[in-house]
Amino acid sequence: MCQSSLKIFTAKSAPVQYKFYLYHQRDTRKPGPFGEPFGWDLATTSDFVHYEDCGVAIPRGTDEEQDQFIFAGSVFEGNHKFHAIYTAYNRDFAAQGKDAQVLMSAESDDLLNWKKTGKFVLPAPEGYDGNDWRDPFILWEEESQQYIMILGARKLKGKQMRTGRTVWFTSKDLSEWHFEGDFWAPET
């Protein structure tokens, strides 16, 4: 059974040991790619040779919910909690005229037990494709005392053109995010 190990253990003659938490998508590929919807599972290791399978960490939503699949995202610590901000994808939403991909979040006190917040849903802003809005990476920027989120996006100009780019947001409190525009784009 997986147990949280958020402390570094030392002994007089022993090296420092860390426990690493590896969140992953358990795509069964049944009946093929994007067959059965999935959430995030968790494995832990201290040596990258031996692993403990902790099972589902953040469960997928139902077929009617935005997070039918949970794709790539980031896990980080902020405001005395652990946060996961991830790409929520529903393969049926684009055909229904809804954004297929938005960003959603979950919180944890121990990296094992996660609760979806239901309050962080970040869709693509006007002019960006809500079907290509994914893979957030969050970091703390010490100089400006704010969080920076960078993610993959696409403009609505058409997929035959080079419209893929990275965009960025900033936040002082992890609740309110401000769109800052393109971080990198092919024409810049």
PDB file of C-alpha atoms in Angstrom:
ATOM      1  CA  MET A   1       0.000   0.000   0.000  1.00  0.00           C
ATOM      2  CA  CYS A   2       1.356   3.401  -0.946  1.00  0.00           C
ATOM      3  CA  GLN A   3       2.223   5.765   1.864  1.00  0.00           C
ATOM      4  CA  SER A   4       3.159   9.397   1.625  1.00  0.00           C
ATOM      5  CA  SER A   5       6.778  10.160   2.394  1.00  0.00           C
ATOM      6  CA  LEU A   6       7.179  13.907   2.287  1.00  0.00           C
ATOM      7  CA  LYS A   7      10.162  13.978   4.627  1.00  0.00           C
ATOM      8  CA  ILE A   8      13.796  13.343   3.804  1.00  0.00           C
ATOM      9  CA  PHE A   9      15.163  10.550   5.951  1.00  0.00           C
ATOM     10  CA  THR A  10      18.806  10.607   7.001  1.00  0.00           C
ATOM     11  CA  ALA A  11      21.048   8.530   9.211  1.00  0.00           C
ATOM     12  CA  LYS A  12      24.586   9.272  10.380  1.00  0.00           C
ATOM     13  CA  SER A  13      26.233   7.212   7.665  1.00  0.00           C
ATOM     14  CA  ALA A  14      23.328   6.775   5.234  1.00  0.00           C
ATOM     15  CA  PRO A  15      22.801   8.882   2.117  1.00  0.00           C
ATOM     16  CA  VAL A  16      19.737  11.092   1.794  1.00  0.00           C
ATOM     17  CA  GLN A  17      16.792   9.164   0.357  1.00  0.00           C
ATOM     18  CA  TYR A  18      13.989  10.664  -1.659  1.00  0.00           C
ATOM     19  CA  LYS A  19      10.652   9.297  -2.683  1.00  0.00           C
ATOM     20  CA  PHE A  20       9.564  10.235  -6.191  1.00  0.00           C
ATOM     21  CA  TYR A  21       5.915  10.438  -7.235  1.00  0.00           C
ATOM     22  CA  LEU A  22       5.333   9.596 -10.902  1.00  0.00           C
ATOM     23  CA  TYR A  23       1.892  10.433 -12.248  1.00  0.00           C
ATOM     24  CA  HIS A  24       1.021   8.772 -15.535  1.00  0.00           C
ATOM     25  CA  GLN A  25      -1.812   7.887 -17.864  1.00  0.00           C
ATOM     26  CA  ARG A  26      -2.678   4.217 -17.886  1.00  0.00           C
ATOM     27  CA  ASP A  27      -3.875   4.003 -21.478  1.00  0.00           C
ATOM     28  CA  THR A  28      -4.905   0.391 -22.030  1.00  0.00           C
ATOM     29  CA  ARG A  29      -5.099   0.917 -25.814  1.00  0.00           C
ATOM     30  CA  LYS A  30      -8.297  -1.131 -25.809  1.00  0.00           C
ATOM     31  CA  PRO A  31      -9.789  -1.151 -28.378  1.00  0.00           C
ATOM     32  CA  GLY A  32      -7.030   1.136 -29.707  1.00  0.00           C
ATOM     33  CA  PRO A  33      -5.492   4.516 -29.018  1.00  0.00           C
ATOM     34  CA  PHE A  34      -8.025   6.631 -27.159  1.00  0.00           C
ATOM     35  CA  GLY A  35     -10.116   3.570 -26.482  1.00  0.00           C
ATOM     36  CA  GLU A  36     -11.012   3.498 -22.801  1.00  0.00           C
ATOM     37  CA  PRO A  37     -10.921   6.897 -21.097  1.00  0.00           C
ATOM     38  CA  PHE A  38      -8.329   7.287 -18.341  1.00  0.00           C
ATOM     39  CA  GLY A  39      -7.280   9.515 -15.449  1.00  0.00           C
ATOM     40  CA  TRP A  40      -3.920   9.755 -13.748  1.00  0.00           C
ATOM     41  CA  ASP A  41      -2.376   6.808 -11.956  1.00  0.00           C
ATOM     42  CA  LEU A  42       0.548   7.004  -9.541  1.00  0.00           C
ATOM     43  CA  ALA A  43       3.717   5.009  -9.047  1.00  0.00           C
ATOM     44  CA  THR A  44       6.344   5.802  -6.411  1.00  0.00           C
ATOM     45  CA  THR A  45      10.037   4.952  -6.342  1.00  0.00           C
ATOM     46  CA  SER A  46      13.180   5.868  -4.478  1.00  0.00           C
ATOM     47  CA  ASP A  47      15.669   4.388  -6.956  1.00  0.00           C
ATOM     48  CA  PHE A  48      13.974   4.303 -10.407  1.00  0.00           C
ATOM     49  CA  VAL A  49      14.508   0.535 -10.465  1.00  0.00           C
ATOM     50  CA  HIS A  50      11.824  -0.612  -8.024  1.00  0.00           C
ATOM     51  CA  TYR A  51       8.334   0.892  -8.208  1.00  0.00           C
ATOM     52  CA  GLU A  52       5.175   0.708  -6.158  1.00  0.00           C
ATOM     53  CA  ASP A  53       1.921   0.939  -8.109  1.00  0.00           C
ATOM     54  CA  CYS A  54      -0.460   3.150  -6.129  1.00  0.00           C
ATOM     55  CA  GLY A  55      -3.370   2.837  -8.567  1.00  0.00           C
ATOM     56  CA  VAL A  56      -5.622   5.710  -9.590  1.00  0.00           C
ATOM     57  CA  ALA A  57      -4.557   9.089  -8.193  1.00  0.00           C
ATOM     58  CA  ILE A  58      -6.979  11.376 -10.056  1.00  0.00           C
ATOM     59  CA  PRO A  59      -9.919   9.514 -11.583  1.00  0.00           C
ATOM     60  CA  ARG A  60     -11.333  10.382 -14.960  1.00  0.00           C
ATOM     61  CA  GLY A  61     -14.749  11.976 -15.266  1.00  0.00           C
ATOM     62  CA  THR A  62     -17.786  10.368 -16.851  1.00  0.00           C
ATOM     63  CA  ASP A  63     -18.397  10.359 -20.604  1.00  0.00           C
ATOM     64  CA  GLU A  64     -20.591  13.435 -20.109  1.00  0.00           C
ATOM     65  CA  GLU A  65     -17.983  15.412 -18.141  1.00  0.00           C
ATOM     66  CA  GLN A  66     -15.174  17.587 -19.464  1.00  0.00           C
ATOM     67  CA  ASP A  67     -12.474  15.326 -17.973  1.00  0.00           C
ATOM     68  CA  GLN A  68     -13.535  12.124 -19.721  1.00  0.00           C
ATOM     69  CA  PHE A  69      -9.755  11.769 -20.269  1.00  0.00           C
ATOM     70  CA  ILE A  70      -7.083  13.421 -18.126  1.00  0.00           C
ATOM     71  CA  PHE A  71      -4.110  14.263 -20.316  1.00  0.00           C
ATOM     72  CA  ALA A  72      -0.765  15.912 -19.457  1.00  0.00           C
ATOM     73  CA  GLY A  73      -0.307  18.483 -16.737  1.00  0.00           C
ATOM     74  CA  SER A  74       1.819  19.604 -13.790  1.00  0.00           C
ATOM     75  CA  VAL A  75       2.008  18.791 -10.104  1.00  0.00           C
ATOM     76  CA  PHE A  76       3.499  21.473  -7.864  1.00  0.00           C
ATOM     77  CA  GLU A  77       3.362  22.850  -4.335  1.00  0.00           C
ATOM     78  CA  GLY A  78       1.808  26.228  -3.550  1.00  0.00           C
ATOM     79  CA  ASN A  79      -0.179  27.832  -0.735  1.00  0.00           C
ATOM     80  CA  HIS A  80       0.619  24.905   1.615  1.00  0.00           C
ATOM     81  CA  LYS A  81      -0.988  22.314  -0.694  1.00  0.00           C
ATOM     82  CA  PHE A  82      -0.077  20.229  -3.690  1.00  0.00           C
ATOM     83  CA  HIS A  83      -1.815  21.148  -6.930  1.00  0.00           C
ATOM     84  CA  ALA A  84      -2.342  19.285 -10.185  1.00  0.00           C
ATOM     85  CA  ILE A  85      -3.342  21.357 -13.199  1.00  0.00           C
ATOM     86  CA  TYR A  86      -4.088  19.130 -16.143  1.00  0.00           C
ATOM     87  CA  THR A  87      -5.630  18.933 -19.584  1.00  0.00           C
ATOM     88  CA  ALA A  88      -9.220  17.735 -19.374  1.00  0.00           C
ATOM     89  CA  TYR A  89     -10.361  16.241 -22.680  1.00  0.00           C
ATOM     90  CA  ASN A  90     -13.712  14.949 -23.851  1.00  0.00           C
ATOM     91  CA  ARG A  91     -13.585  13.303 -27.272  1.00  0.00           C
ATOM     92  CA  ASP A  92     -17.291  13.967 -27.892  1.00  0.00           C
ATOM     93  CA  PHE A  93     -17.376  17.688 -27.069  1.00  0.00           C
ATOM     94  CA  ALA A  94     -15.973  19.089 -30.363  1.00  0.00           C
ATOM     95  CA  ALA A  95     -18.834  17.465 -32.322  1.00  0.00           C
ATOM     96  CA  GLN A  96     -21.246  19.105 -29.853  1.00  0.00           C
ATOM     97  CA  GLY A  97     -19.734  22.564 -30.454  1.00  0.00           C
ATOM     98  CA  LYS A  98     -17.932  22.600 -27.072  1.00  0.00           C
ATOM     99  CA  ASP A  99     -14.216  22.966 -26.401  1.00  0.00           C
ATOM    100  CA  ALA A 100     -12.723  19.476 -26.322  1.00  0.00           C
ATOM    101  CA  GLN A 101      -9.830  20.590 -24.087  1.00  0.00           C
ATOM    102  CA  VAL A 102      -9.760  22.873 -21.037  1.00  0.00           C
ATOM    103  CA  LEU A 103      -7.509  23.048 -17.998  1.00  0.00           C
ATOM    104  CA  MET A 104      -8.803  21.693 -14.690  1.00  0.00           C
ATOM    105  CA  SER A 105      -7.279  21.152 -11.251  1.00  0.00           C
ATOM    106  CA  ALA A 106      -7.096  18.947  -8.193  1.00  0.00           C
ATOM    107  CA  GLU A 107      -5.537  19.456  -4.745  1.00  0.00           C
ATOM    108  CA  SER A 108      -3.833  17.169  -2.239  1.00  0.00           C
ATOM    109  CA  ASP A 109      -2.218  17.360   1.186  1.00  0.00           C
ATOM    110  CA  ASP A 110      -0.086  14.242   0.731  1.00  0.00           C
ATOM    111  CA  LEU A 111       0.411  13.599  -3.031  1.00  0.00           C
ATOM    112  CA  LEU A 112      -1.664  10.403  -2.731  1.00  0.00           C
ATOM    113  CA  ASN A 113      -5.241  11.523  -2.094  1.00  0.00           C
ATOM    114  CA  TRP A 114      -6.482  14.061  -4.628  1.00  0.00           C
ATOM    115  CA  LYS A 115      -9.716  16.041  -4.753  1.00  0.00           C
ATOM    116  CA  LYS A 116     -10.848  17.713  -7.946  1.00  0.00           C
ATOM    117  CA  THR A 117     -11.517  21.347  -7.116  1.00  0.00           C
ATOM    118  CA  GLY A 118     -14.248  21.963  -9.672  1.00  0.00           C
ATOM    119  CA  LYS A 119     -13.371  25.648  -9.510  1.00  0.00           C
ATOM    120  CA  PHE A 120     -10.459  25.846 -11.931  1.00  0.00           C
ATOM    121  CA  VAL A 121     -11.648  25.487 -15.483  1.00  0.00           C
ATOM    122  CA  LEU A 122      -9.608  27.494 -17.922  1.00  0.00           C
ATOM    123  CA  PRO A 123     -10.879  27.439 -21.499  1.00  0.00           C
ATOM    124  CA  ALA A 124      -9.031  28.848 -24.489  1.00  0.00           C
ATOM    125  CA  PRO A 125      -9.429  32.640 -24.865  1.00  0.00           C
ATOM    126  CA  GLU A 126     -11.049  34.150 -27.936  1.00  0.00           C
ATOM    127  CA  GLY A 127      -8.981  33.557 -31.069  1.00  0.00           C
ATOM    128  CA  TYR A 128      -7.445  30.308 -29.772  1.00  0.00           C
ATOM    129  CA  ASP A 129      -8.569  26.781 -30.617  1.00  0.00           C
ATOM    130  CA  GLY A 130     -10.333  25.052 -27.709  1.00  0.00           C
ATOM    131  CA  ASN A 131      -9.526  21.703 -29.310  1.00  0.00           C
ATOM    132  CA  ASP A 132      -5.769  22.372 -29.039  1.00  0.00           C
ATOM    133  CA  TRP A 133      -5.305  23.767 -25.518  1.00  0.00           C
ATOM    134  CA  ARG A 134      -3.113  21.545 -23.400  1.00  0.00           C
ATOM    135  CA  ASP A 135      -0.110  20.386 -21.403  1.00  0.00           C
ATOM    136  CA  PRO A 136       0.269  23.097 -18.735  1.00  0.00           C
ATOM    137  CA  PHE A 137       3.566  23.588 -16.927  1.00  0.00           C
ATOM    138  CA  ILE A 138       3.561  25.738 -13.775  1.00  0.00           C
ATOM    139  CA  LEU A 139       6.517  27.340 -12.033  1.00  0.00           C
ATOM    140  CA  TRP A 140       7.102  29.921  -9.319  1.00  0.00           C
ATOM    141  CA  GLU A 141       9.010  32.986 -10.456  1.00  0.00           C
ATOM    142  CA  GLU A 142      10.769  34.408  -7.411  1.00  0.00           C
ATOM    143  CA  GLU A 143      11.647  37.835  -8.813  1.00  0.00           C
ATOM    144  CA  SER A 144       8.061  38.796  -9.672  1.00  0.00           C
ATOM    145  CA  GLN A 145       6.553  36.756  -6.815  1.00  0.00           C
ATOM    146  CA  GLN A 146       4.043  35.010  -9.062  1.00  0.00           C
ATOM    147  CA  TYR A 147       3.217  31.704 -10.673  1.00  0.00           C
ATOM    148  CA  ILE A 148       3.750  31.337 -14.396  1.00  0.00           C
ATOM    149  CA  MET A 149       1.845  28.791 -16.448  1.00  0.00           C
ATOM    150  CA  ILE A 150       2.966  27.894 -19.954  1.00  0.00           C
ATOM    151  CA  LEU A 151       0.889  25.645 -22.197  1.00  0.00           C
ATOM    152  CA  GLY A 152       0.525  24.455 -25.760  1.00  0.00           C
ATOM    153  CA  ALA A 153      -2.083  26.197 -27.894  1.00  0.00           C
ATOM    154  CA  ARG A 154      -3.160  26.880 -31.460  1.00  0.00           C
ATOM    155  CA  LYS A 155      -4.690  29.934 -33.111  1.00  0.00           C
ATOM    156  CA  LEU A 156      -7.978  29.513 -34.989  1.00  0.00           C
ATOM    157  CA  LYS A 157      -6.434  30.454 -38.366  1.00  0.00           C
ATOM    158  CA  GLY A 158      -6.576  26.866 -39.592  1.00  0.00           C
ATOM    159  CA  LYS A 159      -4.532  23.766 -39.016  1.00  0.00           C
ATOM    160  CA  GLN A 160      -2.940  23.904 -42.452  1.00  0.00           C
ATOM    161  CA  MET A 161      -1.012  26.994 -41.291  1.00  0.00           C
ATOM    162  CA  ARG A 162       1.702  27.059 -38.642  1.00  0.00           C
ATOM    163  CA  THR A 163      -0.484  28.298 -35.820  1.00  0.00           C
ATOM    164  CA  GLY A 164       0.793  26.138 -32.950  1.00  0.00           C
ATOM    165  CA  ARG A 165       2.408  28.104 -30.132  1.00  0.00           C
ATOM    166  CA  THR A 166       2.959  28.308 -26.415  1.00  0.00           C
ATOM    167  CA  VAL A 167       0.976  30.840 -24.392  1.00  0.00           C
ATOM    168  CA  TRP A 168       1.384  32.007 -20.826  1.00  0.00           C
ATOM    169  CA  PHE A 169      -0.605  33.070 -17.810  1.00  0.00           C
ATOM    170  CA  THR A 170       0.401  34.606 -14.482  1.00  0.00           C
ATOM    171  CA  SER A 171      -1.145  34.343 -11.017  1.00  0.00           C
ATOM    172  CA  LYS A 172      -0.281  35.683  -7.582  1.00  0.00           C
ATOM    173  CA  ASP A 173      -2.649  33.336  -5.724  1.00  0.00           C
ATOM    174  CA  LEU A 174      -3.369  30.265  -7.932  1.00  0.00           C
ATOM    175  CA  SER A 175      -7.031  31.315  -8.111  1.00  0.00           C
ATOM    176  CA  GLU A 176      -7.018  34.188 -10.542  1.00  0.00           C
ATOM    177  CA  TRP A 177      -5.020  33.647 -13.742  1.00  0.00           C
ATOM    178  CA  HIS A 178      -4.219  36.461 -16.174  1.00  0.00           C
ATOM    179  CA  PHE A 179      -3.668  35.675 -19.846  1.00  0.00           C
ATOM    180  CA  GLU A 180      -0.387  37.270 -20.974  1.00  0.00           C
ATOM    181  CA  GLY A 181      -0.535  36.190 -24.637  1.00  0.00           C
ATOM    182  CA  ASP A 182       1.889  34.242 -26.773  1.00  0.00           C
ATOM    183  CA  PHE A 183       5.053  33.065 -25.074  1.00  0.00           C
ATOM    184  CA  TRP A 184       6.387  31.739 -28.381  1.00  0.00           C
ATOM    185  CA  ALA A 185       4.790  31.629 -31.826  1.00  0.00           C
ATOM    186  CA  PRO A 186       6.173  30.736 -35.277  1.00  0.00           C
ATOM    187  CA  GLU A 187       5.765  34.255 -36.644  1.00  0.00           C
ATOM    188  CA  THR A 188       7.553  35.916 -33.698  1.00  0.00           C
TER     189      THR A 188
END
